[in-house]
PDB file of C-alpha atoms and ligand atoms in Angstrom:
ATOM      1  CA  MET L  96    -218.600 137.147-119.256  1.00 53.00           C
ATOM      2  CA  ALA L  97    -221.843 134.874-119.026  1.00 66.00           C
ATOM      3  CA  VAL L  98    -222.059 132.768-122.085  1.00 77.00           C
ATOM      4  CA  THR L  99    -225.585 131.778-123.827  1.00 88.00           C
ATOM      5  CA  ARG L 100    -226.386 128.393-124.697  1.00 97.00           C
ATOM      6  CA  VAL L 101    -228.876 127.737-127.635  1.00 98.00           C
ATOM      7  CA  PRO L 102    -231.144 124.889-126.505  1.00 98.00           C
ATOM      8  CA  LEU L 103    -230.812 121.665-128.727  1.00 98.00           C
ATOM      9  CA  ILE L 104    -234.010 119.544-128.558  1.00 98.00           C
ATOM     10  CA  ALA L 105    -232.222 116.611-130.531  1.00 98.00           C
ATOM     11  CA  GLY L 106    -235.363 113.222-132.273  1.00 98.00           C
ATOM     12  CA  ASN L 107    -233.435 109.801-131.904  1.00 98.00           C
ATOM     13  CA  TRP L 108    -235.773 107.762-134.321  1.00 98.00           C
ATOM     14  CA  LYS L 109    -233.581 104.704-134.228  1.00 98.00           C
ATOM     15  CA  MET L 110    -234.499 101.990-136.116  1.00 98.00           C
ATOM     16  CA  ASN L 111    -237.876 103.570-137.007  1.00 98.00           C
ATOM     17  CA  LEU L 112    -239.478 105.586-140.219  1.00 98.00           C
ATOM     18  CA  ASP L 113    -238.118 104.260-143.676  1.00 98.00           C
ATOM     19  CA  HIS L 114    -237.570 106.774-146.124  1.00 98.00           C
ATOM     20  CA  LEU L 115    -241.142 107.175-147.354  1.00 98.00           C
ATOM     21  CA  GLN L 116    -242.616 107.661-143.788  1.00 98.00           C
ATOM     22  CA  SER L 117    -239.470 110.074-142.501  1.00 98.00           C
ATOM     23  CA  ILE L 118    -240.366 112.476-145.787  1.00 98.00           C
ATOM     24  CA  ALA L 119    -244.279 112.693-144.015  1.00 98.00           C
ATOM     25  CA  PHE L 120    -242.974 113.350-140.599  1.00 98.00           C
ATOM     26  CA  VAL L 121    -240.579 115.737-140.985  1.00 98.00           C
ATOM     27  CA  GLN L 122    -243.192 117.393-143.068  1.00 98.00           C
ATOM     28  CA  LYS L 123    -245.089 117.044-140.358  1.00 98.00           C
ATOM     29  CA  LEU L 124    -243.617 118.100-137.940  1.00 98.00           C
ATOM     30  CA  ALA L 125    -242.499 121.566-139.498  1.00 98.00           C
ATOM     31  CA  TRP L 126    -246.162 122.366-140.001  1.00 98.00           C
ATOM     32  CA  SER L 127    -246.216 121.794-136.453  1.00 98.00           C
ATOM     33  CA  LEU L 128    -243.585 124.682-135.606  1.00 98.00           C
ATOM     34  CA  ARG L 129    -244.607 126.768-138.130  1.00 98.00           C
ATOM     35  CA  ASP L 130    -248.257 126.551-136.673  1.00 97.00           C
ATOM     36  CA  ALA L 131    -247.250 127.317-133.631  1.00 97.00           C
ATOM     37  CA  LYS L 132    -244.133 130.705-134.511  1.00 97.00           C
ATOM     38  CA  HIS L 133    -241.437 128.444-133.093  1.00 97.00           C
ATOM     39  CA  ASP L 134    -238.299 129.866-133.167  1.00 97.00           C
ATOM     40  CA  TYR L 135    -235.614 127.974-134.240  1.00 98.00           C
ATOM     41  CA  ALA L 136    -233.004 130.264-133.157  1.00 97.00           C
ATOM     42  CA  ALA L 137    -233.956 130.332-129.706  1.00 97.00           C
ATOM     43  CA  THR L 138    -234.302 126.665-129.532  1.00 98.00           C
ATOM     44  CA  GLU L 139    -232.548 124.664-131.869  1.00 98.00           C
ATOM     45  CA  VAL L 140    -234.343 121.319-133.365  1.00 98.00           C
ATOM     46  CA  ALA L 141    -232.296 118.099-135.097  1.00 98.00           C
ATOM     47  CA  VAL L 142    -233.781 114.838-135.894  1.00 98.00           C
ATOM     48  CA  PHE L 143    -231.554 111.600-135.872  1.00 98.00           C
ATOM     49  CA  PRO L 144    -233.170 109.649-138.576  1.00 98.00           C
ATOM     50  CA  PRO L 145    -231.609 106.305-139.939  1.00 98.00           C
ATOM     51  CA  TYR L 146    -228.786 106.157-142.372  1.00 98.00           C
ATOM     52  CA  THR L 147    -231.428 105.275-145.412  1.00 98.00           C
ATOM     53  CA  ASP L 148    -233.984 108.457-145.005  1.00 98.00           C
ATOM     54  CA  LEU L 149    -230.807 111.136-144.578  1.00 98.00           C
ATOM     55  CA  ARG L 150    -231.280 111.621-148.407  1.00 98.00           C
ATOM     56  CA  SER L 151    -234.943 112.611-148.489  1.00 98.00           C
ATOM     57  CA  VAL L 152    -234.240 114.357-145.414  1.00 98.00           C
ATOM     58  CA  GLN L 153    -231.890 116.693-146.873  1.00 98.00           C
ATOM     59  CA  THR L 154    -233.689 117.030-150.114  1.00 98.00           C
ATOM     60  CA  LEU L 155    -237.088 118.262-148.085  1.00 98.00           C
ATOM     61  CA  VAL L 156    -235.390 120.060-146.121  1.00 98.00           C
ATOM     62  CA  SER L 157    -233.288 122.201-148.591  1.00 98.00           C
ATOM     63  CA  ALA L 158    -236.571 122.074-150.882  1.00 98.00           C
ATOM     64  CA  ASP L 159    -239.078 123.665-148.308  1.00 98.00           C
ATOM     65  CA  LYS L 160    -235.651 125.585-146.826  1.00 98.00           C
ATOM     66  CA  LEU L 161    -236.770 124.384-143.291  1.00 98.00           C
ATOM     67  CA  GLU L 162    -234.720 125.521-140.341  1.00 98.00           C
ATOM     68  CA  LEU L 163    -234.563 122.349-138.894  1.00 98.00           C
ATOM     69  CA  ARG L 164    -230.986 120.428-138.609  1.00 98.00           C
ATOM     70  CA  TYR L 165    -230.190 116.652-138.873  1.00 98.00           C
ATOM     71  CA  GLY L 166    -227.734 113.941-138.339  1.00 98.00           C
ATOM     72  CA  ALA L 167    -227.105 110.181-137.951  1.00 98.00           C
ATOM     73  CA  GLN L 168    -227.062 107.864-135.366  1.00 98.00           C
ATOM     74  CA  ASP L 169    -223.486 107.012-136.118  1.00 98.00           C
ATOM     75  CA  LEU L 170    -220.469 106.579-138.801  1.00 98.00           C
ATOM     76  CA  SER L 171    -217.213 105.034-138.608  1.00 98.00           C
ATOM     77  CA  GLN L 172    -214.136 106.389-137.657  1.00 98.00           C
ATOM     78  CA  HIS L 173    -212.407 105.805-140.356  1.00 98.00           C
ATOM     79  CA  ASP L 174    -212.970 107.498-143.806  1.00 98.00           C
ATOM     80  CA  SER L 175    -212.900 104.841-146.043  1.00 98.00           C
ATOM     81  CA  GLY L 176    -211.882 101.062-147.291  1.00 98.00           C
ATOM     82  CA  ALA L 177    -212.976  98.045-146.953  1.00 98.00           C
ATOM     83  CA  TYR L 178    -214.796  98.239-144.005  1.00 98.00           C
ATOM     84  CA  THR L 179    -218.274  96.690-144.782  1.00 98.00           C
ATOM     85  CA  GLY L 180    -221.660  98.216-143.575  1.00 97.00           C
ATOM     86  CA  GLU L 181    -219.609 100.951-142.154  1.00 98.00           C
ATOM     87  CA  ILE L 182    -220.746 105.028-142.990  1.00 98.00           C
ATOM     88  CA  SER L 183    -217.920 107.809-143.159  1.00 98.00           C
ATOM     89  CA  GLY L 184    -217.997 110.963-142.159  1.00 98.00           C
ATOM     90  CA  ALA L 185    -217.632 112.026-144.883  1.00 98.00           C
ATOM     91  CA  PHE L 186    -220.744 110.854-146.616  1.00 98.00           C
ATOM     92  CA  LEU L 187    -222.496 112.082-143.631  1.00 98.00           C
ATOM     93  CA  LYS L 188    -220.698 115.549-144.680  1.00 98.00           C
ATOM     94  CA  ALA L 189    -222.038 115.331-148.463  1.00 98.00           C
ATOM     95  CA  LEU L 190    -225.757 114.779-147.397  1.00 98.00           C
ATOM     96  CA  ASP L 191    -225.639 118.232-145.015  1.00 98.00           C
ATOM     97  CA  CYS L 192    -225.808 116.783-142.202  1.00 98.00           C
ATOM     98  CA  ARG L 193    -224.542 118.770-139.585  1.00 98.00           C
ATOM     99  CA  TYR L 194    -224.521 116.137-136.201  1.00 98.00           C
ATOM    100  CA  VAL L 195    -223.525 112.875-135.260  1.00 98.00           C
ATOM    101  CA  ILE L 196    -224.538 110.806-132.366  1.00 98.00           C
ATOM    102  CA  ILE L 197    -221.793 108.660-131.082  1.00 98.00           C
ATOM    103  CA  GLY L 198    -221.167 105.984-128.179  1.00 98.00           C
ATOM    104  CA  HIS L 199    -225.219 105.849-127.327  1.00 98.00           C
ATOM    105  CA  SER L 200    -225.793 103.403-125.532  1.00 97.00           C
ATOM    106  CA  GLU L 201    -227.323 100.844-127.596  1.00 97.00           C
ATOM    107  CA  ARG L 202    -223.978 101.036-129.583  1.00 98.00           C
ATOM    108  CA  ARG L 203    -221.913 100.540-126.216  1.00 97.00           C
ATOM    109  CA  GLN L 204    -224.461  97.547-125.383  1.00 96.00           C
ATOM    110  CA  TYR L 205    -224.833  95.753-128.840  1.00 97.00           C
ATOM    111  CA  HIS L 206    -222.169  96.544-130.607  1.00 97.00           C
ATOM    112  CA  SER L 207    -218.850  96.117-127.876  1.00 97.00           C
ATOM    113  CA  GLU L 208    -218.103 100.291-128.565  1.00 98.00           C
ATOM    114  CA  SER L 209    -215.204 100.949-125.896  1.00 98.00           C
ATOM    115  CA  ASP L 210    -214.981 104.473-124.911  1.00 98.00           C
ATOM    116  CA  ASP L 211    -211.421 104.922-127.028  1.00 98.00           C
ATOM    117  CA  VAL L 212    -213.937 103.897-130.237  1.00 98.00           C
ATOM    118  CA  VAL L 213    -216.137 106.368-129.331  1.00 98.00           C
ATOM    119  CA  ALA L 214    -213.587 108.655-128.571  1.00 98.00           C
ATOM    120  CA  SER L 215    -212.390 107.855-132.212  1.00 98.00           C
ATOM    121  CA  LYS L 216    -215.317 108.161-133.525  1.00 98.00           C
ATOM    122  CA  THR L 217    -215.152 111.628-132.183  1.00 98.00           C
ATOM    123  CA  VAL L 218    -212.473 112.531-133.586  1.00 98.00           C
ATOM    124  CA  ALA L 219    -213.370 111.436-137.634  1.00 98.00           C
ATOM    125  CA  ALA L 220    -217.264 113.441-136.719  1.00 98.00           C
ATOM    126  CA  LEU L 221    -214.986 116.674-135.768  1.00 98.00           C
ATOM    127  CA  ARG L 222    -212.446 115.483-138.693  1.00 98.00           C
ATOM    128  CA  HIS L 223    -215.385 115.773-141.604  1.00 98.00           C
ATOM    129  CA  GLY L 224    -217.179 119.111-139.756  1.00 98.00           C
ATOM    130  CA  LEU L 225    -219.855 117.296-138.051  1.00 98.00           C
ATOM    131  CA  VAL L 226    -220.895 118.531-134.934  1.00 98.00           C
ATOM    132  CA  PRO L 227    -220.849 114.683-132.398  1.00 98.00           C
ATOM    133  CA  VAL L 228    -223.184 114.519-129.965  1.00 99.00           C
ATOM    134  CA  VAL L 229    -221.588 112.002-127.473  1.00 98.00           C
ATOM    135  CA  CYS L 230    -223.534 110.068-125.529  1.00 98.00           C
ATOM    136  CA  VAL L 231    -222.064 108.890-121.892  1.00 98.00           C
ATOM    137  CA  GLY L 232    -224.244 107.625-118.842  1.00 98.00           C
ATOM    138  CA  GLU L 233    -224.341 105.261-115.944  1.00 97.00           C
ATOM    139  CA  THR L 234    -226.635 101.623-115.490  1.00 97.00           C
ATOM    140  CA  ALA L 235    -228.117 100.626-112.664  1.00 97.00           C
ATOM    141  CA  ASP L 236    -225.288  98.513-111.160  1.00 97.00           C
ATOM    142  CA  ASP L 237    -222.741 101.578-111.888  1.00 97.00           C
ATOM    143  CA  LEU L 238    -225.813 103.840-109.925  1.00 96.00           C
ATOM    144  CA  GLU L 239    -225.354 102.013-107.276  1.00 96.00           C
ATOM    145  CA  LYS L 240    -221.737 100.704-107.202  1.00 96.00           C
ATOM    146  CA  HIS L 241    -220.439 104.231-108.076  1.00 96.00           C
ATOM    147  CA  GLY L 242    -223.214 107.467-107.826  1.00 93.00           C
ATOM    148  CA  PRO L 243    -224.130 109.306-110.524  1.00 90.00           C
ATOM    149  CA  SER L 244    -221.267 110.819-112.394  1.00 97.00           C
ATOM    150  CA  ALA L 245    -218.332 109.258-111.501  1.00 97.00           C
ATOM    151  CA  VAL L 246    -219.086 106.761-114.763  1.00 98.00           C
ATOM    152  CA  PRO L 247    -220.373 108.956-117.182  1.00 98.00           C
ATOM    153  CA  VAL L 248    -217.271 112.053-116.285  1.00 98.00           C
ATOM    154  CA  ALA L 249    -214.542 108.838-116.983  1.00 98.00           C
ATOM    155  CA  GLN L 250    -216.507 107.981-120.075  1.00 98.00           C
ATOM    156  CA  LEU L 251    -216.364 111.739-121.469  1.00 98.00           C
ATOM    157  CA  ALA L 252    -212.468 111.642-119.890  1.00 98.00           C
ATOM    158  CA  VAL L 253    -211.142 109.891-122.708  1.00 98.00           C
ATOM    159  CA  VAL L 254    -213.070 111.567-125.575  1.00 98.00           C
ATOM    160  CA  LEU L 255    -211.611 114.923-124.080  1.00 98.00           C
ATOM    161  CA  GLY L 256    -208.343 113.605-124.351  1.00 98.00           C
ATOM    162  CA  GLN L 257    -208.547 113.657-127.879  1.00 97.00           C
ATOM    163  CA  ILE L 258    -209.969 116.514-129.395  1.00 98.00           C
ATOM    164  CA  ALA L 259    -208.661 120.147-129.437  1.00 95.00           C
ATOM    165  CA  ALA L 260    -209.512 123.128-127.162  1.00 93.00           C
ATOM    166  CA  ASP L 261    -211.627 124.733-129.317  1.00 93.00           C
ATOM    167  CA  ALA L 262    -213.794 121.880-130.433  1.00 96.00           C
ATOM    168  CA  ASP L 263    -217.541 121.907-131.305  1.00 96.00           C
ATOM    169  CA  ILE L 264    -219.098 119.064-129.342  1.00 98.00           C
ATOM    170  CA  VAL L 265    -222.779 118.533-127.513  1.00 98.00           C
ATOM    171  CA  VAL L 266    -222.343 116.153-124.631  1.00 98.00           C
ATOM    172  CA  ALA L 267    -225.747 113.802-123.878  1.00 98.00           C
ATOM    173  CA  TYR L 268    -226.262 112.334-120.553  1.00 98.00           C
ATOM    174  CA  GLU L 269    -228.042 109.286-121.076  1.00 98.00           C
ATOM    175  CA  PRO L 270    -228.046 107.405-117.575  1.00 98.00           C
ATOM    176  CA  VAL L 271    -228.900 103.523-119.241  1.00 97.00           C
ATOM    177  CA  TRP L 272    -231.692 102.564-116.468  1.00 97.00           C
ATOM    178  CA  ALA L 273    -233.887 105.670-117.951  1.00 97.00           C
ATOM    179  CA  ILE L 274    -233.541 105.193-121.429  1.00 97.00           C
ATOM    180  CA  GLY L 275    -236.841 103.599-122.988  1.00 94.00           C
ATOM    181  CA  SER L 276    -237.856 102.527-119.580  1.00 96.00           C
ATOM    182  CA  GLY L 277    -240.237 105.272-118.554  1.00 95.00           C
ATOM    183  CA  GLN L 278    -238.224 106.611-115.235  1.00 96.00           C
ATOM    184  CA  ALA L 279    -235.985 109.601-116.066  1.00 97.00           C
ATOM    185  CA  ALA L 280    -233.784 111.029-113.950  1.00 97.00           C
ATOM    186  CA  THR L 281    -235.380 113.098-111.584  1.00 97.00           C
ATOM    187  CA  PRO L 282    -234.132 117.175-113.012  1.00 98.00           C
ATOM    188  CA  GLU L 283    -231.817 117.275-109.512  1.00 98.00           C
ATOM    189  CA  GLN L 284    -229.867 114.701-110.589  1.00 97.00           C
ATOM    190  CA  ALA L 285    -229.846 115.465-114.258  1.00 98.00           C
ATOM    191  CA  GLN L 286    -228.705 118.096-113.504  1.00 98.00           C
ATOM    192  CA  GLN L 287    -225.876 117.177-110.933  1.00 98.00           C
ATOM    193  CA  VAL L 288    -224.270 115.284-113.717  1.00 98.00           C
ATOM    194  CA  CYS L 289    -224.341 117.781-116.365  1.00 98.00           C
ATOM    195  CA  ALA L 290    -222.393 119.805-114.081  1.00 98.00           C
ATOM    196  CA  ALA L 291    -220.471 117.839-113.199  1.00 98.00           C
ATOM    197  CA  LEU L 292    -219.676 116.457-117.069  1.00 98.00           C
ATOM    198  CA  ARG L 293    -219.153 120.634-117.151  1.00 98.00           C
ATOM    199  CA  GLU L 294    -216.706 120.910-114.922  1.00 98.00           C
ATOM    200  CA  SER L 295    -214.541 117.506-116.233  1.00 98.00           C
ATOM    201  CA  ILE L 296    -214.629 119.387-119.830  1.00 98.00           C
ATOM    202  CA  ALA L 297    -213.268 122.726-117.957  1.00 98.00           C
ATOM    203  CA  ALA L 298    -210.721 121.168-116.200  1.00 98.00           C
ATOM    204  CA  ALA L 299    -209.704 119.153-119.411  1.00 97.00           C
ATOM    205  CA  LEU L 300    -209.895 122.011-121.993  1.00 97.00           C
ATOM    206  CA  GLY L 301    -210.756 125.188-120.382  1.00 96.00           C
ATOM    207  CA  ASP L 302    -213.204 126.897-119.152  1.00 96.00           C
ATOM    208  CA  GLU L 303    -214.493 128.546-122.444  1.00 95.00           C
ATOM    209  CA  ILE L 304    -215.456 125.618-124.377  1.00 96.00           C
ATOM    210  CA  ALA L 305    -216.944 124.392-121.108  1.00 97.00           C
ATOM    211  CA  GLN L 306    -219.204 127.180-120.804  1.00 97.00           C
ATOM    212  CA  ARG L 307    -220.178 126.951-124.323  1.00 97.00           C
ATOM    213  CA  THR L 308    -220.679 123.514-124.877  1.00 98.00           C
ATOM    214  CA  ARG L 309    -224.356 122.074-124.921  1.00 98.00           C
ATOM    215  CA  ILE L 310    -224.798 119.310-122.687  1.00 98.00           C
ATOM    216  CA  LEU L 311    -228.327 117.299-123.146  1.00 98.00           C
ATOM    217  CA  TYR L 312    -230.176 115.147-120.941  1.00 98.00           C
ATOM    218  CA  GLY L 313    -232.117 111.679-122.349  1.00 98.00           C
ATOM    219  CA  GLY L 314    -234.146 109.016-121.498  1.00 98.00           C
ATOM    220  CA  SER L 315    -237.356 109.034-121.016  1.00 98.00           C
ATOM    221  CA  VAL L 316    -237.750 112.760-121.543  1.00 98.00           C
ATOM    222  CA  LYS L 317    -241.711 114.025-122.965  1.00 98.00           C
ATOM    223  CA  ALA L 318    -243.479 116.905-123.028  1.00 97.00           C
ATOM    224  CA  ALA L 319    -244.695 116.312-119.338  1.00 97.00           C
ATOM    225  CA  ASN L 320    -241.504 116.400-118.084  1.00 97.00           C
ATOM    226  CA  ILE L 321    -239.124 118.198-120.243  1.00 98.00           C
ATOM    227  CA  ALA L 322    -239.936 121.719-118.475  1.00 97.00           C
ATOM    228  CA  GLY L 323    -238.147 120.480-115.254  1.00 97.00           C
ATOM    229  CA  PHE L 324    -234.823 119.413-116.633  1.00 98.00           C
ATOM    230  CA  MET L 325    -234.836 123.132-118.746  1.00 97.00           C
ATOM    231  CA  LYS L 326    -234.933 124.970-115.801  1.00 96.00           C
ATOM    232  CA  HIS L 327    -231.936 124.037-114.523  1.00 97.00           C
ATOM    233  CA  ARG L 328    -228.541 125.883-115.688  1.00 97.00           C
ATOM    234  CA  ASP L 329    -226.819 122.768-117.055  1.00 98.00           C
ATOM    235  CA  VAL L 330    -229.603 121.168-119.135  1.00 98.00           C
ATOM    236  CA  ASP L 331    -228.816 122.625-122.854  1.00 98.00           C
ATOM    237  CA  GLY L 332    -231.456 120.660-124.262  1.00 98.00           C
ATOM    238  CA  ALA L 333    -232.985 117.090-124.684  1.00 98.00           C
ATOM    239  CA  LEU L 334    -232.262 113.740-126.429  1.00 98.00           C
ATOM    240  CA  VAL L 335    -235.271 112.409-126.925  1.00 98.00           C
ATOM    241  CA  GLY L 336    -235.794 108.383-128.151  1.00 98.00           C
ATOM    242  CA  GLY L 337    -239.449 107.068-127.797  1.00 98.00           C
ATOM    243  CA  ALA L 338    -240.968 110.368-127.633  1.00 98.00           C
ATOM    244  CA  SER L 339    -239.275 111.774-130.635  1.00 98.00           C
ATOM    245  CA  LEU L 340    -241.723 109.518-133.249  1.00 98.00           C
ATOM    246  CA  ASP L 341    -244.962 110.934-132.381  1.00 98.00           C
ATOM    247  CA  VAL L 342    -245.070 114.582-134.404  1.00 98.00           C
ATOM    248  CA  ASP L 343    -247.151 115.769-131.396  1.00 98.00           C
ATOM    249  CA  GLU L 344    -245.643 115.115-128.390  1.00 98.00           C
ATOM    250  CA  PHE L 345    -242.205 115.763-129.918  1.00 98.00           C
ATOM    251  CA  SER L 346    -243.715 119.250-130.890  1.00 98.00           C
ATOM    252  CA  ALA L 347    -244.980 120.185-127.682  1.00 98.00           C
ATOM    253  CA  ILE L 348    -241.391 119.079-126.013  1.00 98.00           C
ATOM    254  CA  ILE L 349    -239.708 121.286-128.440  1.00 98.00           C
ATOM    255  CA  ARG L 350    -242.442 124.367-127.185  1.00 97.00           C
ATOM    256  CA  PHE L 351    -241.244 123.525-123.258  1.00 96.00           C
ATOM    257  CA  ARG L 352    -240.678 127.329-123.162  1.00 92.00           C
ATOM    258  CA  GLN L 353    -244.403 127.213-123.342  1.00 87.00           C
ATOM    259  CA  HIS L 354    -244.248 125.129-120.056  1.00 73.00           C
ATOM    260  CA  VAL L 355    -242.280 127.090-117.612  1.00 61.00           C
ATOM    261  CA  GLY L 356    -243.941 130.384-118.938  1.00 52.00           C
ATOM    262  CA  THR L 357    -241.534 132.022-120.504  1.00 45.00           C
ATOM    263  CA  VAL L 358    -243.037 132.626-123.604  1.00 39.00           C
TER     264      VAL L 358
HETATM  265  C1  LIG V 691    -232.569 107.945-126.408  1.00 83.11           C
HETATM  266  O1  LIG V 691    -232.443 106.191-127.094  1.00 83.11           O
HETATM  267  O2  LIG V 691    -230.982 108.492-126.721  1.00 83.11           O
HETATM  268  C2  LIG V 691    -233.236 107.738-125.362  1.00 83.11           C
HETATM  269  C3  LIG V 691    -233.306 108.764-124.279  1.00 83.11           C
HETATM  270  O3  LIG V 691    -234.490 107.307-125.308  1.00 83.11           O
HETATM  271  P1  LIG V 691    -235.636 107.612-124.622  1.00 83.11           P
HETATM  272  O4  LIG V 691    -236.442 108.997-124.540  1.00 83.11           O
HETATM  273  O5  LIG V 691    -237.053 106.401-125.687  1.00 83.11           O
HETATM  274  O6  LIG V 691    -235.883 107.211-123.037  1.00 83.11           O
END
């Protein structure tokens, strides 16, 4: 039986927008989507602000009964204790976060996060009832040496080896060379790797979870190119960095169905 996966458009703000700016941004985004009569059940929307904004975003979402989801950009693999500067999944859950990004290439690169750490953080997120958005992707050098799928599939394999077969996760395929470069992968490249990732989930955890798991593409996504990605079978949404900081642009990305003529 074919499974329908609800697309997810997720905005990773990185280290941008303080808590006051986050309130103004989320308000404007919600108004823009309300004016456009956005159907959140048809396309889910999530934002990933810095930790210090999360309480403000939670308060606004709850007070205005917004259908927007939110999450953190990282979490600790530990639950509590002497880990200065770390944030527990328990704290994120207490702020009603739905998601948490794990293993973003900037964490892997600047904080030396290994595949094992990424797997431990994924397990921690699931332990606290958060949905991990597990990022995988190859560098330009990996691409040249190993082709497009080998590295992302190997990175994901370490995570798949440590989670239960019914785990609710989102995978984000983000080629490192495409992040912030203005040079997105082609939709065909994204489809090829997303399909390989789905096959690897099926091999590790079974076909049912593979069909259920959403796999996003990330890397220089804009309103002008989102439709091309969303036409492909194995691409279930986008993780958007720079373009998620502009309300009009992010809103247009979320309304990708209008670009592909399916609304
Ligand atoms: C990201 O950092 O996750 C990302 C995809 O960035 P950008 O959209 O700016 O390439």
